Coordinates of C-alpha atoms and ligand atoms in Angstrom, one line a residue:
X1 CA 183.9 203.6 132.7
X2 CA 186.3 206.6 132.8
X3 CA 187.7 208.0 136.1
X4 CA 185.5 211.1 136.3
X5 CA 182.5 210.2 134.1
X6 CA 180.0 211.3 136.9
X7 CA 181.7 214.6 137.6
X8 CA 179.2 217.4 138.2
X9 CA 176.4 214.9 138.9
X10 CA 174.6 215.1 142.2
X11 CA 173.6 211.6 143.4
X12 CA 171.5 210.7 146.5
X13 CA 171.8 207.1 147.6
X14 CA 169.8 205.6 150.4
X15 CA 171.1 202.4 152.0
X16 CA 170.7 199.9 154.9
X17 CA 167.6 198.9 156.8
X18 CA 165.2 201.1 158.8
X19 CA 164.3 200.3 162.4
X20 CA 160.8 201.0 163.6
X21 CA 160.7 201.3 167.3
X22 CA 158.1 199.3 169.3
X23 CA 159.3 200.5 172.7
X24 CA 162.6 201.8 174.1
X25 CA 164.3 198.4 173.7
X26 CA 162.7 196.7 170.7
X27 CA 162.2 197.5 167.0
X28 CA 161.0 196.0 163.7
X29 CA 163.8 195.9 161.2
X30 CA 164.9 194.5 157.9
X31 CA 167.8 192.2 157.0
X32 CA 170.1 194.6 155.2
X33 CA 173.8 195.2 155.8
X34 CA 173.8 198.3 153.7
X35 CA 176.8 197.0 151.7
X36 CA 175.1 197.4 148.3
X37 CA 174.1 201.0 148.8
X38 CA 177.5 201.9 150.4
X39 CA 179.3 200.3 147.4
X40 CA 177.2 202.4 145.0
X41 CA 177.9 205.6 147.0
X42 CA 181.6 204.8 147.1
X43 CA 181.8 204.0 143.3
X44 CA 179.8 207.2 142.4
X45 CA 182.1 209.4 144.5
X46 CA 185.2 207.8 143.0
X47 CA 183.8 208.6 139.5
X48 CA 183.5 212.2 140.4
X49 CA 179.9 212.6 141.6
X50 CA 178.8 214.7 144.5
X51 CA 177.3 211.9 146.6
X52 CA 174.9 212.2 149.6
X53 CA 174.5 208.9 151.4
X54 CA 171.4 208.6 153.6
X55 CA 172.0 205.6 155.8
X56 CA 169.8 203.5 158.0
X57 CA 171.3 201.8 161.1
X58 CA 174.3 199.9 159.7
X59 CA 177.8 199.2 161.0
X60 CA 179.8 200.3 158.0
X61 CA 182.5 203.0 157.7
X62 CA 181.8 206.1 155.6
X63 CA 183.1 205.6 152.1
X64 CA 185.8 208.1 151.0
X65 CA 185.0 211.1 149.0
X66 CA 181.3 211.6 150.0
X67 CA 179.9 215.0 150.1
X68 CA 177.7 214.1 153.1
X69 CA 176.5 211.1 155.1
X70 CA 173.2 211.5 156.9
X71 CA 172.4 208.8 159.5
X72 CA 168.7 208.0 160.1
X73 CA 166.8 205.3 162.0
X74 CA 163.2 205.0 160.8
X75 CA 161.5 205.1 157.4
X76 CA 159.9 208.4 158.3
X77 CA 163.3 209.9 159.1
X78 CA 164.8 208.5 155.9
X79 CA 162.0 210.1 153.9
X80 CA 162.6 213.5 155.5
X81 CA 166.4 213.2 154.9
X82 CA 166.0 212.1 151.2
X83 CA 163.4 214.7 150.3
X84 CA 165.6 217.4 151.9
X85 CA 168.4 216.5 149.5
X86 CA 166.3 217.2 146.4
X87 CA 167.0 218.4 143.7
X88 CA 169.5 215.8 142.5
X89 CA 170.4 214.3 139.2
X90 CA 170.0 210.7 140.4
X91 CA 168.3 209.0 143.3
X92 CA 169.2 205.4 144.0
X93 CA 166.9 203.8 146.6
X94 CA 169.0 200.9 147.8
X95 CA 167.6 200.9 151.3
X96 CA 165.4 198.1 152.7
X97 CA 162.8 200.3 154.1
X98 CA 160.4 198.8 156.6
X99 CA 156.9 198.6 155.1
X100 CA 155.1 198.9 158.4
X101 CA 155.8 200.6 161.7
X102 CA 154.1 200.3 165.0
X103 CA 151.1 202.7 165.2
X104 CA 152.6 204.0 168.4
X105 CA 155.8 203.7 170.3
X106 CA 155.3 202.5 173.9
X107 CA 157.0 205.0 176.2
X108 CA 158.2 202.3 178.5
X109 CA 159.4 198.7 178.0
X110 CA 156.4 196.5 177.2
X111 CA 156.3 193.8 179.9
X112 CA 155.3 190.2 179.0
X113 CA 151.9 189.2 180.2
X114 CA 149.5 187.2 178.0
X115 CA 150.3 184.3 175.7
X116 CA 149.7 186.4 172.7
X117 CA 150.5 190.0 171.9
X118 CA 149.1 191.9 168.9
X119 CA 150.9 194.9 167.6
X120 CA 149.0 197.5 165.5
X121 CA 151.2 198.4 162.5
X122 CA 150.7 201.2 160.0
X123 CA 152.2 201.7 156.5
X124 CA 155.4 203.7 156.2
X125 CA 155.8 206.3 153.5
X126 CA 157.0 204.9 150.1
X127 CA 160.1 207.1 149.7
X128 CA 161.0 205.8 146.2
X129 CA 157.5 206.4 144.8
X130 CA 157.4 209.8 146.4
X131 CA 160.7 210.9 144.9
X132 CA 159.7 209.6 141.5
X133 CA 156.7 212.0 141.3
X134 CA 158.2 214.9 143.2
X135 CA 158.2 218.4 141.8
X136 CA 162.0 218.2 142.1
X137 CA 162.2 214.7 140.7
X138 CA 165.8 213.6 139.9
X139 CA 166.5 213.0 136.2
X140 CA 167.1 209.3 136.9
X141 CA 165.3 207.4 139.7
X142 CA 166.5 203.9 140.4
X143 CA 164.9 201.4 142.9
X144 CA 165.8 198.0 144.1
X145 CA 163.5 195.1 144.6
X146 CA 164.0 192.2 146.9
X147 CA 162.0 189.2 145.6
X148 CA 162.1 185.5 146.4
X149 CA 159.9 184.4 143.5
X150 CA 158.5 185.8 140.2
X151 CA 161.3 188.3 140.1
X152 CA 160.6 189.8 136.7
X153 CA 156.9 190.1 137.3
X154 CA 157.2 191.9 140.6
X155 CA 160.2 194.0 139.5
X156 CA 158.4 195.2 136.3
X157 CA 155.3 195.9 138.5
X158 CA 157.3 198.2 140.7
X159 CA 158.9 199.9 137.7
X160 CA 155.4 200.9 136.5
X161 CA 153.7 201.5 139.8
X162 CA 156.4 203.6 141.3
X163 CA 157.1 205.4 138.0
X164 CA 160.9 204.9 138.3
X165 CA 163.4 204.6 135.5
X166 CA 165.1 201.3 136.6
X167 CA 164.6 198.6 139.1
X168 CA 167.5 196.5 140.2
X169 CA 166.2 193.2 141.4
X170 CA 168.2 191.0 143.7
X171 CA 168.4 187.5 142.4
X172 CA 168.0 185.7 145.7
X173 CA 168.9 182.0 145.7
X174 CA 172.1 182.5 143.7
X175 CA 174.6 180.9 146.0
X176 CA 176.6 183.2 148.2
X177 CA 174.6 186.3 147.1
X178 CA 172.2 188.5 148.9
X179 CA 171.8 190.0 152.4
X180 CA 175.0 190.0 154.5
X181 CA 177.2 188.8 151.6
X182 CA 179.9 190.8 149.9
X183 CA 178.6 189.3 146.6
X184 CA 175.3 189.8 144.9
X185 CA 173.5 189.1 141.6
X186 CA 171.1 191.7 140.1
X187 CA 168.8 191.9 137.2
X188 CA 168.2 195.5 136.2
X189 CA 164.9 196.2 134.4
X190 CA 163.8 199.3 132.5
X191 CA 160.8 199.9 130.3
X192 CA 162.2 198.3 127.1
X193 CA 165.1 196.2 128.3
X194 CA 166.9 194.3 131.0
X195 CA 170.4 193.3 132.0
X196 CA 171.7 190.6 134.3
X197 CA 174.7 191.7 136.4
X198 CA 176.9 189.3 138.4
X199 CA 177.1 187.2 140.5
X200 CA 180.0 189.5 141.4
X201 CA 181.3 191.5 144.4
X202 CA 178.9 194.3 145.3
X203 CA 181.7 196.8 144.5
X204 CA 181.9 195.6 140.9
X205 CA 178.1 195.5 140.6
X206 CA 178.0 199.1 141.8
X207 CA 180.1 200.3 138.9
X208 CA 178.1 198.2 136.4
X209 CA 174.9 199.7 137.7
X210 CA 176.3 203.2 137.4
X211 CA 177.4 202.3 133.8
X212 CA 173.8 201.3 133.0
X213 CA 172.5 204.5 134.4
X214 CA 174.9 206.6 132.4
X215 CA 174.1 204.6 129.2
X216 CA 170.4 205.3 129.6
X217 CA 170.8 208.9 130.6
X218 CA 168.2 210.9 128.7
X219 CA 169.8 213.0 125.9
Ligands
CTP1 N1 160.9 201.6 149.2 C1 160.8 202.9 149.7 N2 160.0 203.1 150.7 C2 159.2 202.1 151.3 C3 159.3 200.8 150.8 C4 160.2 200.6 149.7 O1 161.5 203.8 149.2 N3 158.4 202.4 152.3 C5 161.8 201.3 148.0 C6 163.0 200.5 148.3 O2 164.1 201.2 148.8 C7 163.3 199.8 147.0 C8 161.9 199.8 146.3 O3 161.1 200.7 147.0 O4 164.1 200.7 146.2 C9 161.3 198.4 146.4 O5 161.2 197.9 147.7 P1 160.5 196.5 148.0 O6 160.5 196.3 149.4 O7 161.1 195.5 147.1 O8 159.0 196.8 147.4 P2 157.7 197.3 148.1 O9 157.1 198.3 147.2 O10 157.9 197.6 149.5 O11 156.8 196.0 147.9 P3 156.9 194.5 148.7 O12 157.8 194.7 149.9 O13 155.5 194.2 149.0 O14 157.5 193.6 147.7
CA2 CA1 158.9 196.3 151.0

């Protein structure tokens, strides 16, 4: 890794959770601190890339050297923000996007009434899959996968189904790694290979992931 080995590259990173509002005081969200995506954005900027960070609701400071940070709340807003940033050389989807959102947002606070409440949920857009088949598709599209079991099976499934170049799967269950932690362990899969990274601080993993992306850059 040299100091400016990403100079001239335009990299879009999405990070953090999305919040899908139920009513003015409640939402459906994901457990994601945003630290992994922010670390990737920071590392890429340090290595000379023009970085746009699309961030869900997180409480993290903006990394130095970014070209732009766009804050969003919902999956739908994240999709709009990401698509608006194309074309790019690389898209790294590190966000924990909610898969379902309430079919409608109640205009006022829902009051408790019956013993049971059923919420109708609808699928959110799959941002990663859309970017990967977009007319302005980035040269390299990288997704993440959060799995609790059968990690390789599901990660390779996502690689194929979403037509992305790499999937970085969180190895959950490795002690001290994962959601709110500063450390993580990833296994990165591509069509004809894989590499285990960490356990290591997310900042170190970010650089190792960027190294892998550069090494596999199409000639
Ligand atoms: N992703 C996305 N838009 C969604 C859902 C997921 O862009 N609506 C992206 C995530 O940012 C991640 C990748 O897809 O890069 C995989 O997310 P994950 O939740 O692991 O996979 P899903 O396809 O949502 O499948 P499931 O949750 O059922 O495992
Ligand atoms: Ca999901």
